[in-house]
Amino acid sequence: MILKKKGLKVTPQRLEIMRYLDKNRIHPSIDHIYTQLKMKNPSLSKTTVYNVIDDLSENGVIQVLTINKSEILCDFNNDPHHHFMCKECGSISDLEDRYNFDIIEQIRSEGFRVDEAFGYFRGLCISCNNKNEKKVD
Amino acid sequence: MILKKKGLKVTPQRLEIMRYLDKNRIHPSIDHIYTQLKMKNPSLSKTTVYNVIDDLSENGVIQVLTINKSEILCDFNNDPHHHFMCKECGSISDLEDRYNFDIIEQIRSEGFRVDEAFGYFRGLCISCNNKNEKKVD
DNA sequence: TTATATTTTGTAAATATTACAAGTAAGGTA
DNA sequence: TACCTTACTTGTAATATTTACAAAATATAA
Ligand SMILES: [Mn+2]
Ligand SMILES: [Mn+2]
Ligand SMILES: [Zn+2]
Ligand SMILES: [Zn+2]
């Protein structure tokens, strides 16, 4: 059990939130998670969602994205990978692993201690870009 | 004049903010800019700082960073370059150009339209990392 | 100089996040 | 199992950032 390993107590709220993030790899916001889980767990508090996300990210279980200035986004996948935000539909896509993080080693060699790395890109996703090009035709 | 070229009127407030960003390449927050300029320009409104930063970034004059979840940071240098945030002293360092953005072409070739690219790294800056290692000794 | 559209300003509203204290529950111990 | 201690959850209030808005001021072109 990943929570026990980190010294965190196993609570229904933490399990629900982790399960939700695991099954919904859409990089949801705190409010999104809260609204979705509140339906089946009416006693859930938004503060709890904040607390759980903080605990999980501080313990390296999940990662928190700041690609968006308006709110943080949550990602169950804590492997280093880049993200693309579509300015049209707002979707956040994962970018393939092959866009690697060699750069981190270069930065380390300069004397930095690198704990976290984020690659954020913005523009139009494949789907919106296709629609956009058709309009131009 | 860069403002005229973009069809933006040349106002003292815009000039002051641009001059400040040009001379202070520390990636200041809105509040930082406001506090600094308010001293010599007591009539300056924080709304104006927000408006000017929006106008300048929408017109590609400056860039806005979301490396930090608590507030946006402003960068007069709008060339693509990566940033490093120190968790100890809070400084934001520019990373060298040689950490290139080849990856953008790869993403484009997949069908995305890439307008903006950001590489954000967090950890300890060179200075704080040195101090940290001495403590361990 | 005058006209017009743009910009600035102050205030208020909206949102996201954090602080806090009281109640609740998890997990260890006997 | 029953109890204890500590960690967690919850609701509310406070804080902080950002946006909305309308009136006043100003830049620029004619
Ligand atoms: Mn992801
Ligand atoms: Mn920079
Ligand atoms: Zn899209
Ligand atoms: Zn530092």
PDB file of N, CA and C in Angstrom, chain A residues 33-101:
ATOM      1  N   ILE A  33     -12.128  17.830  -8.893  1.00  0.00           N
ATOM      2  CA  ILE A  33     -12.097  16.640  -8.048  1.00  0.00           C
ATOM      3  C   ILE A  33     -13.184  16.734  -6.977  1.00  0.00           C
ATOM      4  N   TYR A  34     -13.212  17.895  -6.332  1.00  0.00           N
ATOM      5  CA  TYR A  34     -14.172  18.102  -5.250  1.00  0.00           C
ATOM      6  C   TYR A  34     -15.602  17.931  -5.739  1.00  0.00           C
ATOM      7  N   THR A  35     -15.929  18.583  -6.839  1.00  0.00           N
ATOM      8  CA  THR A  35     -17.303  18.528  -7.363  1.00  0.00           C
ATOM      9  C   THR A  35     -17.698  17.101  -7.727  1.00  0.00           C
ATOM     10  N   GLN A  36     -16.771  16.395  -8.359  1.00  0.00           N
ATOM     11  CA  GLN A  36     -17.077  15.023  -8.771  1.00  0.00           C
ATOM     12  C   GLN A  36     -17.288  14.108  -7.562  1.00  0.00           C
ATOM     13  N   LEU A  37     -16.376  14.182  -6.600  1.00  0.00           N
ATOM     14  CA  LEU A  37     -16.445  13.257  -5.469  1.00  0.00           C
ATOM     15  C   LEU A  37     -17.521  13.650  -4.458  1.00  0.00           C
ATOM     16  N   LYS A  38     -17.848  14.923  -4.429  1.00  0.00           N
ATOM     17  CA  LYS A  38     -18.870  15.409  -3.495  1.00  0.00           C
ATOM     18  C   LYS A  38     -20.220  14.729  -3.751  1.00  0.00           C
ATOM     19  N   MET A  39     -20.460  14.377  -4.999  1.00  0.00           N
ATOM     20  CA  MET A  39     -21.736  13.760  -5.348  1.00  0.00           C
ATOM     21  C   MET A  39     -21.952  12.437  -4.609  1.00  0.00           C
ATOM     22  N   LYS A  40     -20.913  11.607  -4.611  1.00  0.00           N
ATOM     23  CA  LYS A  40     -21.052  10.315  -3.925  1.00  0.00           C
ATOM     24  C   LYS A  40     -20.630  10.370  -2.468  1.00  0.00           C
ATOM     25  N   ASN A  41     -19.903  11.431  -2.098  1.00  0.00           N
ATOM     26  CA  ASN A  41     -19.443  11.586  -0.715  1.00  0.00           C
ATOM     27  C   ASN A  41     -19.827  12.973  -0.219  1.00  0.00           C
ATOM     28  N   PRO A  42     -21.092  13.159   0.134  1.00  0.00           N
ATOM     29  CA  PRO A  42     -21.604  14.497   0.442  1.00  0.00           C
ATOM     30  C   PRO A  42     -20.894  15.164   1.613  1.00  0.00           C
ATOM     31  N   SER A  43     -20.233  14.374   2.452  1.00  0.00           N
ATOM     32  CA  SER A  43     -19.587  14.988   3.610  1.00  0.00           C
ATOM     33  C   SER A  43     -18.179  15.489   3.289  1.00  0.00           C
ATOM     34  N   LEU A  44     -17.740  15.240   2.073  1.00  0.00           N
ATOM     35  CA  LEU A  44     -16.382  15.648   1.697  1.00  0.00           C
ATOM     36  C   LEU A  44     -16.228  17.170   1.738  1.00  0.00           C
ATOM     37  N   SER A  45     -15.105  17.594   2.293  1.00  0.00           N
ATOM     38  CA  SER A  45     -14.814  19.025   2.375  1.00  0.00           C
ATOM     39  C   SER A  45     -13.749  19.396   1.344  1.00  0.00           C
ATOM     40  N   LYS A  46     -13.885  20.607   0.797  1.00  0.00           N
ATOM     41  CA  LYS A  46     -12.878  21.033  -0.171  1.00  0.00           C
ATOM     42  C   LYS A  46     -11.509  21.162   0.487  1.00  0.00           C
ATOM     43  N   THR A  47     -11.510  21.559   1.753  1.00  0.00           N
ATOM     44  CA  THR A  47     -10.244  21.627   2.490  1.00  0.00           C
ATOM     45  C   THR A  47      -9.557  20.268   2.486  1.00  0.00           C
ATOM     46  N   THR A  48     -10.339  19.215   2.609  1.00  0.00           N
ATOM     47  CA  THR A  48      -9.752  17.877   2.579  1.00  0.00           C
ATOM     48  C   THR A  48      -9.095  17.606   1.233  1.00  0.00           C
ATOM     49  N   VAL A  49      -9.744  18.032   0.157  1.00  0.00           N
ATOM     50  CA  VAL A  49      -9.129  17.825  -1.151  1.00  0.00           C
ATOM     51  C   VAL A  49      -7.794  18.554  -1.224  1.00  0.00           C
ATOM     52  N   TYR A  50      -7.780  19.790  -0.779  1.00  0.00           N
ATOM     53  CA  TYR A  50      -6.504  20.529  -0.734  1.00  0.00           C
ATOM     54  C   TYR A  50      -5.482  19.789   0.121  1.00  0.00           C
ATOM     55  N   ASN A  51      -5.896  19.375   1.327  1.00  0.00           N
ATOM     56  CA  ASN A  51      -4.966  18.682   2.215  1.00  0.00           C
ATOM     57  C   ASN A  51      -4.417  17.412   1.582  1.00  0.00           C
ATOM     58  N   VAL A  52      -5.300  16.621   1.008  1.00  0.00           N
ATOM     59  CA  VAL A  52      -4.867  15.347   0.440  1.00  0.00           C
ATOM     60  C   VAL A  52      -3.922  15.578  -0.736  1.00  0.00           C
ATOM     61  N   ILE A  53      -4.276  16.530  -1.594  1.00  0.00           N
ATOM     62  CA  ILE A  53      -3.401  16.813  -2.739  1.00  0.00           C
ATOM     63  C   ILE A  53      -2.035  17.297  -2.258  1.00  0.00           C
ATOM     64  N   ASP A  54      -2.030  18.139  -1.236  1.00  0.00           N
ATOM     65  CA  ASP A  54      -0.748  18.587  -0.669  1.00  0.00           C
ATOM     66  C   ASP A  54       0.060  17.410  -0.139  1.00  0.00           C
ATOM     67  N   ASP A  55      -0.590  16.563   0.663  1.00  0.00           N
ATOM     68  CA  ASP A  55       0.118  15.430   1.251  1.00  0.00           C
ATOM     69  C   ASP A  55       0.663  14.504   0.175  1.00  0.00           C
ATOM     70  N   LEU A  56      -0.169  14.219  -0.814  1.00  0.00           N
ATOM     71  CA  LEU A  56       0.260  13.289  -1.859  1.00  0.00           C
ATOM     72  C   LEU A  56       1.400  13.875  -2.682  1.00  0.00           C
ATOM     73  N   SER A  57       1.320  15.158  -2.995  1.00  0.00           N
ATOM     74  CA  SER A  57       2.378  15.723  -3.838  1.00  0.00           C
ATOM     75  C   SER A  57       3.660  15.919  -3.029  1.00  0.00           C
ATOM     76  N   GLU A  58       3.528  16.288  -1.768  1.00  0.00           N
ATOM     77  CA  GLU A  58       4.734  16.441  -0.947  1.00  0.00           C
ATOM     78  C   GLU A  58       5.438  15.098  -0.745  1.00  0.00           C
ATOM     79  N   ASN A  59       4.691  14.021  -0.825  1.00  0.00           N
ATOM     80  CA  ASN A  59       5.284  12.701  -0.657  1.00  0.00           C
ATOM     81  C   ASN A  59       5.589  12.016  -1.982  1.00  0.00           C
ATOM     82  N   GLY A  60       5.494  12.787  -3.057  1.00  0.00           N
ATOM     83  CA  GLY A  60       5.878  12.243  -4.354  1.00  0.00           C
ATOM     84  C   GLY A  60       4.932  11.204  -4.913  1.00  0.00           C
ATOM     85  N   VAL A  61       3.716  11.152  -4.400  1.00  0.00           N
ATOM     86  CA  VAL A  61       2.758  10.185  -4.928  1.00  0.00           C
ATOM     87  C   VAL A  61       2.132  10.700  -6.218  1.00  0.00           C
ATOM     88  N   ILE A  62       1.834  11.970  -6.244  1.00  0.00           N
ATOM     89  CA  ILE A  62       1.279  12.591  -7.448  1.00  0.00           C
ATOM     90  C   ILE A  62       2.098  13.842  -7.751  1.00  0.00           C
ATOM     91  N   GLN A  63       1.794  14.485  -8.892  1.00  0.00           N
ATOM     92  CA  GLN A  63       2.411  15.777  -9.143  1.00  0.00           C
ATOM     93  C   GLN A  63       1.352  16.833  -9.395  1.00  0.00           C
ATOM     94  N   VAL A  64       1.727  18.060  -9.122  1.00  0.00           N
ATOM     95  CA  VAL A  64       0.831  19.201  -9.275  1.00  0.00           C
ATOM     96  C   VAL A  64       1.389  20.090 -10.376  1.00  0.00           C
ATOM     97  N   LEU A  65       0.521  20.455 -11.311  1.00  0.00           N
ATOM     98  CA  LEU A  65       0.957  21.252 -12.457  1.00  0.00           C
ATOM     99  C   LEU A  65       0.545  22.707 -12.292  1.00  0.00           C
ATOM    100  N   THR A  66       1.428  23.614 -12.708  1.00  0.00           N
ATOM    101  CA  THR A  66       1.098  25.039 -12.690  1.00  0.00           C
ATOM    102  C   THR A  66       1.112  25.582 -14.112  1.00  0.00           C
ATOM    103  N   ILE A  67       0.632  24.775 -15.057  1.00  0.00           N
ATOM    104  CA  ILE A  67       0.621  25.211 -16.459  1.00  0.00           C
ATOM    105  C   ILE A  67      -0.359  26.351 -16.643  1.00  0.00           C
ATOM    106  N   ASN A  68      -1.334  26.408 -15.740  1.00  0.00           N
ATOM    107  CA  ASN A  68      -2.463  27.324 -15.835  1.00  0.00           C
ATOM    108  C   ASN A  68      -2.365  28.327 -14.685  1.00  0.00           C
ATOM    109  N   LYS A  69      -2.480  29.601 -14.990  1.00  0.00           N
ATOM    110  CA  LYS A  69      -2.304  30.548 -13.910  1.00  0.00           C
ATOM    111  C   LYS A  69      -3.516  30.607 -12.985  1.00  0.00           C
ATOM    112  N   SER A  70      -4.657  30.123 -13.448  1.00  0.00           N
ATOM    113  CA  SER A  70      -5.871  30.296 -12.655  1.00  0.00           C
ATOM    114  C   SER A  70      -6.050  29.246 -11.568  1.00  0.00           C
ATOM    115  N   GLU A  71      -5.437  28.091 -11.726  1.00  0.00           N
ATOM    116  CA  GLU A  71      -5.635  27.031 -10.730  1.00  0.00           C
ATOM    117  C   GLU A  71      -4.609  25.932 -10.944  1.00  0.00           C
ATOM    118  N   ILE A  72      -4.339  25.187  -9.873  1.00  0.00           N
ATOM    119  CA  ILE A  72      -3.421  24.070 -10.015  1.00  0.00           C
ATOM    120  C   ILE A  72      -4.167  22.859 -10.571  1.00  0.00           C
ATOM    121  N   LEU A  73      -3.414  21.988 -11.237  1.00  0.00           N
ATOM    122  CA  LEU A  73      -3.982  20.763 -11.802  1.00  0.00           C
ATOM    123  C   LEU A  73      -3.242  19.576 -11.200  1.00  0.00           C
ATOM    124  N   CYS A  74      -3.952  18.458 -11.089  1.00  0.00           N
ATOM    125  CA  CYS A  74      -3.399  17.285 -10.409  1.00  0.00           C
ATOM    126  C   CYS A  74      -3.174  16.142 -11.386  1.00  0.00           C
ATOM    127  N   ASP A  75      -2.064  15.458 -11.212  1.00  0.00           N
ATOM    128  CA  ASP A  75      -1.682  14.399 -12.146  1.00  0.00           C
ATOM    129  C   ASP A  75      -1.252  13.167 -11.354  1.00  0.00           C
ATOM    130  N   PHE A  76      -1.985  12.074 -11.521  1.00  0.00           N
ATOM    131  CA  PHE A  76      -1.647  10.848 -10.801  1.00  0.00           C
ATOM    132  C   PHE A  76      -0.314  10.285 -11.268  1.00  0.00           C
ATOM    133  N   ASN A  77       0.019  10.575 -12.517  1.00  0.00           N
ATOM    134  CA  ASN A  77       1.280  10.097 -13.073  1.00  0.00           C
ATOM    135  C   ASN A  77       2.406  11.035 -12.632  1.00  0.00           C
ATOM    136  N   ASN A  78       3.241  10.554 -11.724  1.00  0.00           N
ATOM    137  CA  ASN A  78       4.306  11.424 -11.226  1.00  0.00           C
ATOM    138  C   ASN A  78       5.638  11.211 -11.926  1.00  0.00           C
ATOM    139  N   ASP A  79       5.655  10.381 -12.963  1.00  0.00           N
ATOM    140  CA  ASP A  79       6.855  10.303 -13.793  1.00  0.00           C
ATOM    141  C   ASP A  79       7.038  11.641 -14.498  1.00  0.00           C
ATOM    142  N   PRO A  80       8.303  12.050 -14.715  1.00  0.00           N
ATOM    143  CA  PRO A  80       8.509  13.300 -15.450  1.00  0.00           C
ATOM    144  C   PRO A  80       7.986  13.170 -16.882  1.00  0.00           C
ATOM    145  N   HIS A  81       7.076  14.030 -17.232  1.00  0.00           N
ATOM    146  CA  HIS A  81       6.616  14.078 -18.625  1.00  0.00           C
ATOM    147  C   HIS A  81       6.066  15.466 -18.892  1.00  0.00           C
ATOM    148  N   HIS A  82       6.107  15.857 -20.174  1.00  0.00           N
ATOM    149  CA  HIS A  82       5.675  17.207 -20.541  1.00  0.00           C
ATOM    150  C   HIS A  82       4.163  17.285 -20.732  1.00  0.00           C
ATOM    151  N   HIS A  83       3.662  18.502 -20.751  1.00  0.00           N
ATOM    152  CA  HIS A  83       2.217  18.728 -20.914  1.00  0.00           C
ATOM    153  C   HIS A  83       1.924  19.807 -21.940  1.00  0.00           C
ATOM    154  N   PHE A  84       0.820  19.602 -22.622  1.00  0.00           N
ATOM    155  CA  PHE A  84       0.382  20.541 -23.643  1.00  0.00           C
ATOM    156  C   PHE A  84      -1.021  21.016 -23.312  1.00  0.00           C
ATOM    157  N   MET A  85      -1.191  22.332 -23.256  1.00  0.00           N
ATOM    158  CA  MET A  85      -2.514  22.880 -22.963  1.00  0.00           C
ATOM    159  C   MET A  85      -3.082  23.533 -24.213  1.00  0.00           C
ATOM    160  N   CYS A  86      -4.290  23.103 -24.581  1.00  0.00           N
ATOM    161  CA  CYS A  86      -4.942  23.659 -25.765  1.00  0.00           C
ATOM    162  C   CYS A  86      -5.691  24.932 -25.390  1.00  0.00           C
ATOM    163  N   LYS A  87      -5.381  26.004 -26.114  1.00  0.00           N
ATOM    164  CA  LYS A  87      -5.999  27.289 -25.803  1.00  0.00           C
ATOM    165  C   LYS A  87      -7.448  27.336 -26.276  1.00  0.00           C
ATOM    166  N   GLU A  88      -7.816  26.371 -27.118  1.00  0.00           N
ATOM    167  CA  GLU A  88      -9.179  26.356 -27.650  1.00  0.00           C
ATOM    168  C   GLU A  88     -10.106  25.528 -26.748  1.00  0.00           C
ATOM    169  N   CYS A  89      -9.775  24.264 -26.550  1.00  0.00           N
ATOM    170  CA  CYS A  89     -10.683  23.388 -25.807  1.00  0.00           C
ATOM    171  C   CYS A  89     -10.259  23.218 -24.349  1.00  0.00           C
ATOM    172  N   GLY A  90      -9.083  23.726 -24.001  1.00  0.00           N
ATOM    173  CA  GLY A  90      -8.649  23.674 -22.613  1.00  0.00           C
ATOM    174  C   GLY A  90      -8.097  22.331 -22.167  1.00  0.00           C
ATOM    175  N   SER A  91      -8.049  21.373 -23.065  1.00  0.00           N
ATOM    176  CA  SER A  91      -7.543  20.053 -22.669  1.00  0.00           C
ATOM    177  C   SER A  91      -6.052  20.100 -22.366  1.00  0.00           C
ATOM    178  N   ILE A  92      -5.637  19.209 -21.482  1.00  0.00           N
ATOM    179  CA  ILE A  92      -4.208  19.069 -21.171  1.00  0.00           C
ATOM    180  C   ILE A  92      -3.768  17.694 -21.643  1.00  0.00           C
ATOM    181  N   SER A  93      -2.869  17.654 -22.614  1.00  0.00           N
ATOM    182  CA  SER A  93      -2.379  16.372 -23.126  1.00  0.00           C
ATOM    183  C   SER A  93      -1.020  16.050 -22.524  1.00  0.00           C
ATOM    184  N   ASP A  94      -0.810  14.757 -22.277  1.00  0.00           N
ATOM    185  CA  ASP A  94       0.534  14.293 -21.953  1.00  0.00           C
ATOM    186  C   ASP A  94       1.332  14.212 -23.242  1.00  0.00           C
ATOM    187  N   LEU A  95       2.591  14.567 -23.173  1.00  0.00           N
ATOM    188  CA  LEU A  95       3.451  14.421 -24.345  1.00  0.00           C
ATOM    189  C   LEU A  95       4.321  13.189 -24.144  1.00  0.00           C
ATOM    190  N   GLU A  96       4.708  12.599 -25.242  1.00  0.00           N
ATOM    191  CA  GLU A  96       5.388  11.308 -25.190  1.00  0.00           C
ATOM    192  C   GLU A  96       6.708  11.350 -24.432  1.00  0.00           C
ATOM    193  N   ASP A  97       7.048  10.219 -23.860  1.00  0.00           N
ATOM    194  CA  ASP A  97       8.281  10.069 -23.093  1.00  0.00           C
ATOM    195  C   ASP A  97       9.524  10.439 -23.877  1.00  0.00           C
ATOM    196  N   ARG A  98       9.437  10.252 -25.174  1.00  0.00           N
ATOM    197  CA  ARG A  98      10.666  10.429 -25.951  1.00  0.00           C
ATOM    198  C   ARG A  98      11.148  11.877 -25.932  1.00  0.00           C
ATOM    199  N   TYR A  99      10.250  12.787 -25.548  1.00  0.00           N
ATOM    200  CA  TYR A  99      10.709  14.149 -25.327  1.00  0.00           C
ATOM    201  C   TYR A  99      11.422  14.152 -23.995  1.00  0.00           C
ATOM    202  N   ASN A 100      12.682  13.834 -24.006  1.00  0.00           N
ATOM    203  CA  ASN A 100      13.312  13.454 -22.757  1.00  0.00           C
ATOM    204  C   ASN A 100      13.817  14.624 -21.944  1.00  0.00           C
ATOM    205  N   PHE A 101      14.339  14.292 -20.829  1.00  0.00           N
ATOM    206  CA  PHE A 101      14.760  15.294 -19.866  1.00  0.00           C
ATOM    207  C   PHE A 101      16.277  15.293 -19.690  1.00  0.00           C
TER     208      PHE A 101
END
